[in-house]
C-alpha cells in the first residue's frame, strides 16, 4: 500500500521499519473518536466555505458508513495502514473518491491524535467514575450491615483499639470519593480542544476552532497551537490519578488477603471470587485481591513509562509520543478490570463477626480506655498510661486479660479503680464512647454513611 506521504520518497519503507513505525494495531481502539472528529472537521470546513456542502455530505456519509461497517464487522482494520488516522482517510477515499482527499485540509495527524486521545480518555474516565461509584455502593452496603460489628483496629499491624468493621471499610470509601473527584477534576482541565492546531503552527485557512470544540463537547480550545499538539500532561495526570486509585485498591486487597487467611478468618470470600490449588485440596485462594494488588504495579509502570517518554522531548510533536497510547490503554483497561471484579467480590464477601470479636478480645486493645478511666478520676494521662502499662505487663506474665484481673488486684495498682471499670472497658463501651467526629462511635458512623450516600447520589458534599 502506497503511503500517503509517498510523494517525496524514491523507495518504500523497509518492512521491519514499517512494522516498527505502525500503530494501527493499537490505535485502532480510537476509531470512533477519530471518525467523530473527522465528521466535525468536515462540517467546519463546509461552514467556512473551505469545502462545498455536497462535498461535506459525501464525506460525512462516507465516514458514517465506515463507522457502521467497522461496528458490524463488515470492515476490518488494514494492518498496512500506518495508523488509525491514515486508515480512516484512505478508506474514505476508496469509498467516495477524490473528495475524500479534501478532509485533511487545515488539519494534521498531530492535532488529530491529540484530539482522539482526549475524546477517548473523556469517555473512559466517565466509565471509571461510574465503576468507582459502584464500589462505593458495595462498601456502603457492607458498612450498613456492620455498623456494630466490632473488630480490632491496627497500627503497625498490631492490635491497637477496638473499632467497627463499618468504620474500617468506610475509610476506603472516603479514599475512593477523592479518587473520583481527582479524575473528574483532571477531565475538566483536559477538556480543551486541540483540533485546528494543525501540525504545530496553526493554519492559513480561516477555520473555526470554537465551532469544532463546541460540537465535540469541549469547554474551550487550547490557546497555543504548539501546546495543543505537544503536551500529554493530561494523560500523565489521569495516569497519576489511576495510580492513586490502584494504590487504594491494593491496600484494600492486601487486607482482604490477610482477613481471609486462617490466621485472621475475619471474612470469607465467595466461591465466585476465589480459586483452588492444583495440588492442595483444602485451598481457597484470594486470587482476585492478589491480582488487583499485582496489577497496581502495572499501572504505576504505565505512568512512569509515559513520564519518561516525555521528559526529553523538544517541542512540538515527536514520534516518541506514539508511545503514550499503549500506556494509557493498558492503564484504563487494567483499572476497569480491577474495579469490575473488586466490587462484586466486596458485595459477596461474608463478614465473620464472631471471629473479629474474638480477636478484639485479645491484645489489650481496651488499655487506652482503662487509662482514660483513671484520667476521668483526676489522674494525669501520662501517669495513668504508666499504671496501665504495668497492669498489662502483669497480665502478660499471668496469662490474663484486663477483664479477668480481680478488683483487689487492680486496687494494688491504684486505689481509684472500682467495680465500674469492667463496664468501662467492655469492647462495646469502648466503641460507643468514641464520640469524637469521624470516630468509631455509632453516631459518627451514621454521619459518614449519610455523607457517602449523598456522594453516590451526586450531591456535591465537599
Ligand atoms: N500515530 C501517530 C501517533 O500516535 C499519529 C501522529 C503522527 N504524526 C506524525 N507527524 N507522524 O502519535
Short mmCIF file of C-alpha atoms and ligand atoms in Angstrom, two decimals:
data_model
loop_
_atom_site.label_atom_id
_atom_site.label_comp_id
_atom_site.label_asym_id
_atom_site.label_seq_id
_atom_site.Cartn_x
_atom_site.Cartn_y
_atom_site.Cartn_z
CA UNK A 1 0.00 0.00 0.00
CA UNK A 2 1.43 3.38 -1.01
CA UNK A 3 1.99 5.72 1.90
CA UNK A 4 0.02 8.94 1.87
CA UNK A 5 3.25 10.82 2.28
CA UNK A 6 4.96 8.84 -0.55
CA UNK A 7 5.40 11.90 -2.82
CA UNK A 8 8.80 12.91 -1.51
CA UNK A 9 10.33 9.42 -1.42
CA UNK A 10 12.08 7.31 -4.03
CA UNK A 11 11.70 3.96 -2.36
CA UNK A 12 9.42 2.19 0.09
CA UNK A 13 9.90 2.00 3.80
CA UNK A 14 11.81 -1.10 4.88
CA UNK A 15 9.38 -3.84 6.04
CA UNK A 16 10.78 -4.10 9.57
CA UNK A 17 10.87 -0.31 9.91
CA UNK A 18 7.30 -0.11 8.63
CA UNK A 19 6.09 -2.52 11.32
CA UNK A 20 8.10 -0.66 13.91
CA UNK A 21 6.56 2.66 12.90
CA UNK A 22 3.00 1.45 12.61
CA UNK A 23 0.48 1.99 15.41
CA UNK A 24 -2.71 0.74 13.76
CA UNK A 25 -2.74 -2.46 15.82
CA UNK A 26 -3.31 -0.46 18.99
CA UNK A 27 -4.61 2.97 17.98
CA UNK A 28 -7.49 1.30 16.09
CA UNK A 29 -9.09 1.43 19.54
CA UNK A 30 -9.80 5.11 18.86
CA UNK A 31 -11.70 4.60 15.61
CA UNK A 32 -14.94 6.08 16.96
CA UNK A 33 -13.20 9.18 18.25
CA UNK A 34 -11.24 9.57 15.02
CA UNK A 35 -14.35 9.35 12.85
CA UNK A 36 -16.34 11.66 15.12
CA UNK A 37 -13.56 14.26 14.96
CA UNK A 38 -13.37 13.92 11.18
CA UNK A 39 -17.11 14.41 10.76
CA UNK A 40 -16.98 17.60 12.81
CA UNK A 41 -13.92 18.75 10.87
CA UNK A 42 -15.78 18.31 7.57
CA UNK A 43 -18.74 20.24 8.99
CA UNK A 44 -16.44 23.07 9.99
CA UNK A 45 -14.71 23.14 6.60
CA UNK A 46 -18.12 23.44 4.90
CA UNK A 47 -19.41 26.06 7.32
CA UNK A 48 -16.39 28.22 6.45
CA UNK A 49 -16.77 27.61 2.72
CA UNK A 50 -13.47 25.68 2.50
CA UNK A 51 -15.30 22.68 1.02
CA UNK A 52 -18.77 22.68 -0.53
CA UNK A 53 -21.95 21.43 1.12
CA UNK A 54 -22.09 18.49 -1.31
CA UNK A 55 -18.52 17.56 -0.53
CA UNK A 56 -19.30 17.71 3.17
CA UNK A 57 -22.37 15.47 2.69
CA UNK A 58 -20.32 12.97 0.79
CA UNK A 59 -17.53 12.95 3.41
CA UNK A 60 -19.96 12.66 6.32
CA UNK A 61 -21.89 9.83 4.61
CA UNK A 62 -18.65 8.04 3.80
CA UNK A 63 -17.36 8.37 7.37
CA UNK A 64 -20.67 7.23 8.84
CA UNK A 65 -20.58 4.20 6.55
CA UNK A 66 -17.06 3.35 7.70
CA UNK A 67 -18.17 3.64 11.33
CA UNK A 68 -21.15 1.34 10.94
CA UNK A 69 -19.20 -1.17 8.83
CA UNK A 70 -16.49 -1.32 11.49
CA UNK A 71 -19.13 -1.79 14.17
CA UNK A 72 -20.97 -4.51 12.29
CA UNK A 73 -17.78 -6.36 11.49
CA UNK A 74 -18.15 -5.70 7.76
CA UNK A 75 -14.88 -3.81 7.61
CA UNK A 76 -11.56 -4.80 9.17
CA UNK A 77 -8.67 -2.53 10.02
CA UNK A 78 -5.98 -2.72 7.39
CA UNK A 79 -2.75 -3.73 9.16
CA UNK A 80 -0.79 -1.99 6.40
CA UNK A 81 -2.28 1.39 7.26
CA UNK A 82 0.24 3.32 9.34
CA UNK A 83 -2.24 4.39 11.96
CA UNK A 84 -5.95 4.83 12.58
CA UNK A 85 -5.94 8.34 11.07
CA UNK A 86 -4.40 7.13 7.79
CA UNK A 87 -6.70 4.13 7.73
CA UNK A 88 -9.92 6.15 8.02
CA UNK A 89 -8.79 8.69 5.45
CA UNK A 90 -7.67 6.13 2.86
CA UNK A 91 -10.82 4.06 3.38
CA UNK A 92 -12.87 7.21 2.87
CA UNK A 93 -11.09 8.00 -0.36
CA UNK A 94 -11.58 4.40 -1.50
CA UNK A 95 -15.29 4.85 -0.95
CA UNK A 96 -16.02 8.41 -2.15
CA UNK A 97 -13.12 9.15 -4.46
CA UNK A 98 -11.12 12.38 -4.61
CA UNK A 99 -13.46 14.30 -2.30
CA UNK A 100 -12.09 12.13 0.49
CA UNK A 101 -8.70 13.71 -0.12
CA UNK A 102 -10.10 17.11 0.92
CA UNK A 103 -10.80 16.03 4.50
CA UNK A 104 -7.24 16.62 5.63
CA UNK A 105 -7.36 20.32 4.67
CA UNK A 106 -6.39 22.53 7.64
CA UNK A 107 -5.58 19.52 9.77
CA UNK A 108 -2.63 17.33 10.72
CA UNK A 109 -2.34 13.97 12.36
CA UNK A 110 -0.68 15.83 15.18
CA UNK A 111 -3.82 17.68 16.22
CA UNK A 112 -5.94 14.70 15.20
CA UNK A 113 -4.20 12.34 17.59
CA UNK A 114 -4.19 14.94 20.37
CA UNK A 115 -7.95 15.20 19.87
CA UNK A 116 -8.64 11.47 19.68
CA UNK A 117 -6.85 10.70 22.94
CA UNK A 118 -8.75 13.42 24.75
CA UNK A 119 -12.08 12.13 23.45
CA UNK A 120 -11.11 8.57 24.34
CA UNK A 121 -9.97 9.45 27.85
CA UNK A 122 -13.00 11.60 28.50
CA UNK A 123 -15.32 8.63 27.84
CA UNK A 124 -13.17 6.14 29.71
CA UNK A 125 -12.75 8.43 32.72
CA UNK A 126 -16.51 8.75 32.95
CA UNK A 127 -16.89 4.98 32.89
CA UNK A 128 -14.20 4.56 35.54
CA UNK A 129 -16.01 7.17 37.67
CA UNK A 130 -19.20 5.12 37.44
CA UNK A 131 -17.31 1.97 38.41
CA UNK A 132 -15.89 3.78 41.45
CA UNK A 133 -19.43 4.69 42.46
CA UNK A 134 -20.48 1.05 42.16
CA UNK A 135 -17.71 0.11 44.55
CA UNK A 136 -18.74 2.90 46.91
CA UNK A 137 -22.25 1.44 46.97
CA UNK A 138 -20.87 -2.01 47.75
CA UNK A 139 -18.79 -0.65 50.63
CA UNK A 140 -21.71 1.39 51.91
CA UNK A 141 -23.98 -1.68 51.97
CA UNK A 142 -21.40 -3.76 53.83
CA UNK A 143 -20.92 -0.88 56.27
CA UNK A 144 -24.68 -0.63 56.91
CA UNK A 145 -24.75 -4.34 57.74
CA UNK A 146 -21.75 -3.98 60.06
CA UNK A 147 -22.33 -0.76 61.95
CA UNK A 148 -21.84 -2.53 65.29
CA UNK A 149 -19.53 -5.36 64.21
CA UNK A 150 -16.53 -4.99 66.50
CA UNK A 151 -13.04 -5.79 65.27
CA UNK A 152 -9.54 -4.86 66.36
CA UNK A 153 -8.21 -1.71 64.73
CA UNK A 154 -4.49 -1.95 63.98
CA UNK A 155 -1.40 0.16 63.89
CA UNK A 156 1.89 -1.49 62.85
CA UNK A 157 -0.39 -4.50 62.18
CA UNK A 158 -0.56 -4.86 65.97
CA UNK A 159 -3.95 -4.79 67.65
CA UNK A 160 -4.48 -1.22 68.77
CA UNK A 161 -8.03 -0.16 69.66
CA UNK A 162 -11.49 -1.60 69.05
CA UNK A 163 -13.33 -0.24 66.03
CA UNK A 164 -16.25 -1.37 63.94
CA UNK A 165 -15.93 -3.08 60.59
CA UNK A 166 -18.13 -0.31 59.15
CA UNK A 167 -15.63 2.30 60.35
CA UNK A 168 -12.73 0.40 58.84
CA UNK A 169 -14.18 -0.07 55.37
CA UNK A 170 -15.69 3.40 55.26
CA UNK A 171 -12.11 4.68 55.38
CA UNK A 172 -11.71 3.19 51.89
CA UNK A 173 -14.98 4.78 50.82
CA UNK A 174 -13.62 8.22 51.66
CA UNK A 175 -10.40 7.49 49.76
CA UNK A 176 -12.49 6.47 46.77
CA UNK A 177 -14.53 9.69 46.84
CA UNK A 178 -11.28 11.60 46.42
CA UNK A 179 -10.18 9.27 43.62
CA UNK A 180 -13.46 10.03 41.89
CA UNK A 181 -13.05 13.78 42.30
CA UNK A 182 -9.41 13.74 41.21
CA UNK A 183 -10.38 12.02 37.96
CA UNK A 184 -13.29 14.39 37.43
CA UNK A 185 -11.00 17.33 38.01
CA UNK A 186 -8.37 16.07 35.57
CA UNK A 187 -11.06 15.67 32.91
CA UNK A 188 -12.19 19.27 33.45
CA UNK A 189 -8.66 20.51 32.85
CA UNK A 190 -8.23 18.23 29.85
CA UNK A 191 -11.46 19.30 28.19
CA UNK A 192 -9.95 21.86 25.81
CA UNK A 193 -9.98 21.09 22.11
CA UNK A 194 -6.61 20.88 20.32
CA UNK A 195 -8.13 20.37 16.87
CA UNK A 196 -7.18 23.17 14.50
CA UNK A 197 -3.69 23.44 15.97
CA UNK A 198 -2.69 21.51 12.82
CA UNK A 199 0.93 20.34 12.62
CA UNK A 200 2.07 22.91 15.22
CA UNK A 201 1.72 26.45 13.93
CA UNK A 202 -1.96 26.72 13.08
CA UNK A 203 -3.20 27.18 9.51
CA UNK A 204 -3.60 29.76 6.78
CA UNK A 205 -7.27 28.80 6.31
CA UNK A 206 -9.97 30.76 8.04
CA UNK A 207 -11.10 27.91 10.30
CA UNK A 208 -13.42 27.95 13.29
CA UNK A 209 -11.86 26.08 16.16
CA UNK A 210 -14.60 27.14 18.57
CA UNK A 211 -17.24 25.53 16.36
CA UNK A 212 -15.34 22.24 16.41
CA UNK A 213 -14.76 22.44 20.16
CA UNK A 214 -18.43 23.09 20.79
CA UNK A 215 -19.58 20.25 18.51
CA UNK A 216 -17.27 17.85 20.29
CA UNK A 217 -18.40 18.85 23.78
CA UNK A 218 -15.25 20.69 24.84
CA UNK A 219 -15.31 23.65 27.22
CA UNK A 220 -12.90 25.65 25.08
CA UNK A 221 -9.84 25.37 22.85
CA UNK A 222 -6.14 25.03 23.60
CA UNK A 223 -4.99 28.61 23.13
CA UNK A 224 -1.48 27.82 21.99
CA UNK A 225 -1.29 25.50 18.98
CA UNK A 226 2.18 24.23 19.95
CA UNK A 227 0.93 23.31 23.40
CA UNK A 228 -2.14 21.73 21.81
CA UNK A 229 -0.11 19.18 19.86
CA UNK A 230 2.88 18.78 22.17
CA UNK A 231 1.71 18.08 25.64
CA UNK A 232 0.38 14.90 27.08
CA UNK A 233 0.18 16.23 30.63
CA UNK A 234 -3.50 15.29 30.73
CA UNK A 235 -2.52 11.66 30.14
CA UNK A 236 0.10 11.84 32.87
CA UNK A 237 -2.41 13.45 35.20
CA UNK A 238 -5.02 10.78 34.65
CA UNK A 239 -2.43 8.02 34.93
CA UNK A 240 -1.37 9.54 38.26
CA UNK A 241 -4.97 9.56 39.42
CA UNK A 242 -5.39 5.96 38.29
CA UNK A 243 -2.19 5.05 40.14
CA UNK A 244 -3.52 6.57 43.37
CA UNK A 245 -6.81 4.73 42.88
CA UNK A 246 -4.92 1.46 42.35
CA UNK A 247 -2.81 2.15 45.43
CA UNK A 248 -6.04 2.35 47.46
CA UNK A 249 -7.44 -0.81 45.87
CA UNK A 250 -4.15 -2.54 46.51
CA UNK A 251 -4.17 -1.71 50.23
CA UNK A 252 -7.76 -2.91 50.47
CA UNK A 253 -6.75 -6.07 48.57
CA UNK A 254 -3.90 -6.70 50.97
CA UNK A 255 -6.34 -6.57 53.87
CA UNK A 256 -8.73 -8.90 52.08
CA UNK A 257 -5.87 -11.35 51.60
CA UNK A 258 -4.98 -11.12 55.28
CA UNK A 259 -8.57 -11.27 56.52
CA UNK A 260 -9.34 -14.37 54.50
CA UNK A 261 -6.30 -16.25 55.85
CA UNK A 262 -6.77 -18.90 58.55
CA UNK A 263 -4.71 -16.71 60.86
CA UNK A 264 -7.35 -13.95 60.74
CA UNK A 265 -10.53 -15.55 59.36
CA UNK A 266 -12.34 -12.21 59.53
CA UNK A 267 -14.08 -12.72 56.19
CA UNK A 268 -14.89 -15.45 53.77
CA UNK A 269 -14.81 -14.65 50.09
CA UNK A 270 -17.49 -16.04 47.83
CA UNK A 271 -16.53 -19.09 45.75
CA UNK A 272 -17.07 -16.97 42.64
CA UNK A 273 -14.08 -14.82 43.56
CA UNK A 274 -11.62 -17.40 44.83
CA UNK A 275 -9.67 -20.25 43.28
CA UNK A 276 -8.43 -23.63 44.36
CA UNK A 277 -4.98 -25.14 44.22
CA UNK A 278 -3.90 -27.74 41.68
CA UNK A 279 -2.30 -29.83 44.42
CA UNK A 280 -3.66 -28.83 47.84
CA UNK A 281 -7.34 -29.79 48.07
CA UNK A 282 -8.05 -27.60 51.10
CA UNK A 283 -7.03 -24.31 49.47
CA UNK A 284 -9.32 -21.37 48.75
CA UNK A 285 -7.13 -18.61 47.47
CA UNK A 286 -7.98 -14.88 47.24
CA UNK A 287 -6.57 -14.60 43.70
CA UNK A 288 -8.71 -11.62 42.68
CA UNK A 289 -7.44 -9.48 45.53
CA UNK A 290 -3.88 -10.63 44.87
CA UNK A 291 -4.21 -9.78 41.20
CA UNK A 292 -5.54 -6.32 41.93
CA UNK A 293 -2.54 -5.81 44.21
CA UNK A 294 -0.23 -7.14 41.50
CA UNK A 295 -1.75 -5.12 38.68
CA UNK A 296 -1.19 -1.93 40.66
CA UNK A 297 2.47 -2.20 39.71
CA UNK A 298 1.47 -2.33 36.07
CA UNK A 299 -0.45 0.93 36.27
CA UNK A 300 2.47 2.61 38.06
CA UNK A 301 4.66 1.28 35.24
CA UNK A 302 2.40 2.90 32.64
CA UNK A 303 2.69 6.23 34.44
CA UNK A 304 6.46 6.05 34.70
CA UNK A 305 6.79 4.90 31.06
CA UNK A 306 4.90 7.96 29.86
CA UNK A 307 6.65 10.42 32.14
CA UNK A 308 9.98 9.07 30.95
CA UNK A 309 8.99 9.13 27.28
CA UNK A 310 8.04 12.79 27.54
CA UNK A 311 10.81 14.18 29.68
CA UNK A 312 13.39 14.88 27.00
CA UNK A 313 11.17 15.87 24.08
CA UNK A 314 11.69 19.18 22.35
CA UNK A 315 8.53 20.92 21.16
CA UNK A 316 6.40 20.17 19.23
CA UNK A 317 5.31 16.67 18.11
CA UNK A 318 7.84 13.82 18.21
CA UNK A 319 7.16 10.23 17.27
CA UNK A 320 8.07 9.16 20.80
CA UNK A 321 4.62 10.42 21.70
CA UNK A 322 3.05 7.50 19.87
CA UNK A 323 4.14 5.51 22.94
CA UNK A 324 1.52 7.31 25.03
CA UNK A 325 -1.34 5.22 23.76
CA UNK A 326 -0.30 1.75 24.86
CA UNK A 327 0.42 3.06 28.34
CA UNK A 328 -2.93 4.80 28.56
CA UNK A 329 -4.91 1.94 27.08
CA UNK A 330 -3.26 -0.55 29.39
CA UNK A 331 -3.90 1.57 32.48
CA UNK A 332 -7.54 2.22 31.53
CA UNK A 333 -8.23 -1.45 30.81
CA UNK A 334 -6.45 -2.59 33.95
CA UNK A 335 -8.30 -0.16 36.22
CA UNK A 336 -11.65 -1.12 34.71
CA UNK A 337 -10.99 -4.85 35.01
CA UNK A 338 -9.86 -4.47 38.62
CA UNK A 339 -12.94 -2.48 39.62
CA UNK A 340 -15.22 -4.91 37.81
CA UNK A 341 -14.09 -7.83 39.98
CA UNK A 342 -13.37 -5.91 43.16
CA UNK A 343 -16.93 -4.62 43.52
CA UNK A 344 -18.82 -7.94 43.32
CA UNK A 345 -16.11 -9.52 45.47
CA UNK A 346 -16.90 -6.88 48.12
CA UNK A 347 -20.66 -7.33 47.75
CA UNK A 348 -20.48 -11.10 48.21
CA UNK A 349 -17.85 -11.32 50.93
CA UNK A 350 -19.13 -12.80 54.19
CA UNK A 351 -18.11 -10.99 57.35
CA UNK A 352 -17.27 -13.37 60.19
CA UNK A 353 -18.27 -11.09 63.05
CA UNK A 354 -17.65 -13.69 65.77
CA UNK A 355 -14.03 -14.10 64.75
CA UNK A 356 -13.50 -10.37 64.59
CA UNK A 357 -14.93 -10.01 68.09
CA UNK A 358 -12.79 -12.84 69.44
CA UNK A 359 -9.67 -11.19 68.01
CA UNK A 360 -10.68 -7.89 69.56
CA UNK A 361 -10.83 -9.57 72.97
CA UNK A 362 -7.17 -10.42 72.86
CA UNK A 363 -4.29 -8.00 72.73
CA UNK A 364 -5.36 -5.48 75.39
CA UNK A 365 -6.99 -3.19 72.87
CA UNK A 366 -9.00 -1.59 75.67
CA UNK A 367 -5.86 -0.48 77.53
CA UNK A 368 -6.26 3.14 76.36
CA UNK A 369 -9.79 3.10 77.75
CA UNK A 370 -8.54 1.81 81.08
CA UNK A 371 -6.06 4.70 81.22
CA UNK A 372 -8.88 7.11 80.33
CA UNK A 373 -10.87 5.65 83.24
CA UNK A 374 -8.17 6.84 85.64
CA UNK A 375 -7.83 10.18 83.81
CA UNK A 376 -11.53 10.82 84.36
CA UNK A 377 -10.89 10.30 88.07
CA UNK A 378 -8.28 13.06 88.03
CA UNK A 379 -5.03 11.16 87.25
CA UNK A 380 -2.80 12.93 84.67
CA UNK A 381 -2.84 10.96 81.39
CA UNK A 382 0.88 10.14 81.42
CA UNK A 383 0.65 8.72 84.97
CA UNK A 384 -2.45 6.69 84.11
CA UNK A 385 -0.69 5.43 80.97
CA UNK A 386 2.21 4.16 83.06
CA UNK A 387 -0.04 2.44 85.61
CA UNK A 388 -1.98 0.64 82.89
CA UNK A 389 1.30 -0.36 81.24
CA UNK A 390 2.26 -2.09 84.49
CA UNK A 391 -1.12 -3.83 84.66
CA UNK A 392 -0.69 -5.07 81.06
CA UNK A 393 2.78 -6.41 81.92
CA UNK A 394 1.26 -8.19 84.93
CA UNK A 395 -1.50 -9.69 82.72
CA UNK A 396 1.04 -10.97 80.21
CA UNK A 397 3.09 -12.66 82.94
CA UNK A 398 -0.06 -14.21 84.46
CA UNK A 399 -1.74 -15.05 81.14
CA UNK A 400 -4.72 -12.81 81.94
CA UNK A 401 -6.69 -10.16 80.06
CA UNK A 402 -7.74 -6.82 81.55
CA UNK A 403 -11.30 -8.03 82.07
CA UNK A 404 -10.19 -11.03 84.14
CA UNK A 405 -7.97 -9.22 86.66
CA UNK A 406 -9.84 -9.17 90.03
CA UNK A 407 -10.71 -5.78 91.52
CA UNK A 408 -8.47 -6.40 94.57
CA UNK A 409 -5.52 -6.73 92.25
CA UNK A 410 -6.49 -3.53 90.40
CA UNK A 411 -6.55 -1.67 93.69
CA UNK A 412 -2.94 -2.68 94.31
CA UNK A 413 -2.07 -0.62 91.23
CA UNK A 414 -4.39 2.28 92.09
CA UNK A 415 -6.97 2.87 94.79
CA UNK A 416 -9.05 4.77 92.24
CA UNK A 417 -10.10 1.55 90.49
CA UNK A 418 -13.61 0.40 91.26
CA UNK A 419 -16.05 -2.26 90.04
CA UNK A 420 -17.43 0.06 87.35
CA UNK A 421 -14.13 -0.29 85.47
CA UNK A 422 -15.26 -3.60 83.92
CA UNK A 423 -18.21 -1.92 82.23
CA UNK A 424 -15.98 0.93 81.09
CA UNK A 425 -13.52 -1.36 79.34
CA UNK A 426 -16.06 -3.65 77.66
CA UNK A 427 -15.45 -3.62 73.91
CA UNK A 428 -18.97 -2.35 73.21
CA UNK A 429 -18.45 0.53 75.57
CA UNK A 430 -15.02 1.34 74.15
CA UNK A 431 -16.60 1.67 70.70
CA UNK A 432 -19.70 3.58 71.80
CA UNK A 433 -17.64 6.04 73.81
CA UNK A 434 -15.60 7.09 70.79
CA UNK A 435 -17.95 10.01 70.19
CA UNK A 436 -15.50 12.38 68.52
CA UNK A 437 -16.37 13.42 64.95
CA UNK A 438 -15.03 10.85 62.49
CA UNK A 439 -14.54 8.28 65.25
CA UNK A 440 -15.83 4.74 65.53
CA UNK A 441 -18.93 5.58 67.61
CA UNK A 442 -22.32 4.87 66.06
CA UNK A 443 -23.37 8.49 65.60
CA UNK A 444 -20.22 9.21 63.64
CA UNK A 445 -20.69 6.10 61.51
CA UNK A 446 -24.27 7.17 60.69
CA UNK A 447 -22.96 10.57 59.66
CA UNK A 448 -20.22 9.02 57.49
CA UNK A 449 -22.79 6.77 55.84
CA UNK A 450 -25.01 9.75 55.09
CA UNK A 451 -22.05 11.54 53.53
CA UNK A 452 -21.13 8.59 51.30
CA UNK A 453 -24.77 8.06 50.29
CA UNK A 454 -25.06 11.69 49.25
CA UNK A 455 -21.82 11.43 47.33
CA UNK A 456 -23.15 8.42 45.43
CA UNK A 457 -26.35 10.36 44.73
CA UNK A 458 -24.33 13.09 43.03
CA UNK A 459 -24.61 15.64 45.78
CA UNK A 460 -21.51 17.75 45.93
CA UNK A 461 -20.61 17.41 49.54
CA UNK A 462 -17.02 18.52 49.65
N1 LIG B 1 0.36 7.56 15.05
C1 LIG B 1 0.82 8.85 15.46
C2 LIG B 1 0.82 8.94 16.99
O1 LIG B 1 0.18 8.16 17.57
C3 LIG B 1 -0.04 9.92 14.90
C4 LIG B 1 0.61 11.21 14.73
C5 LIG B 1 1.63 11.12 13.63
N2 LIG B 1 2.20 12.39 13.31
C6 LIG B 1 3.32 12.49 12.59
N3 LIG B 1 3.76 13.67 12.39
N4 LIG B 1 3.99 11.46 12.19
O2 LIG B 1 1.46 9.75 17.58
#
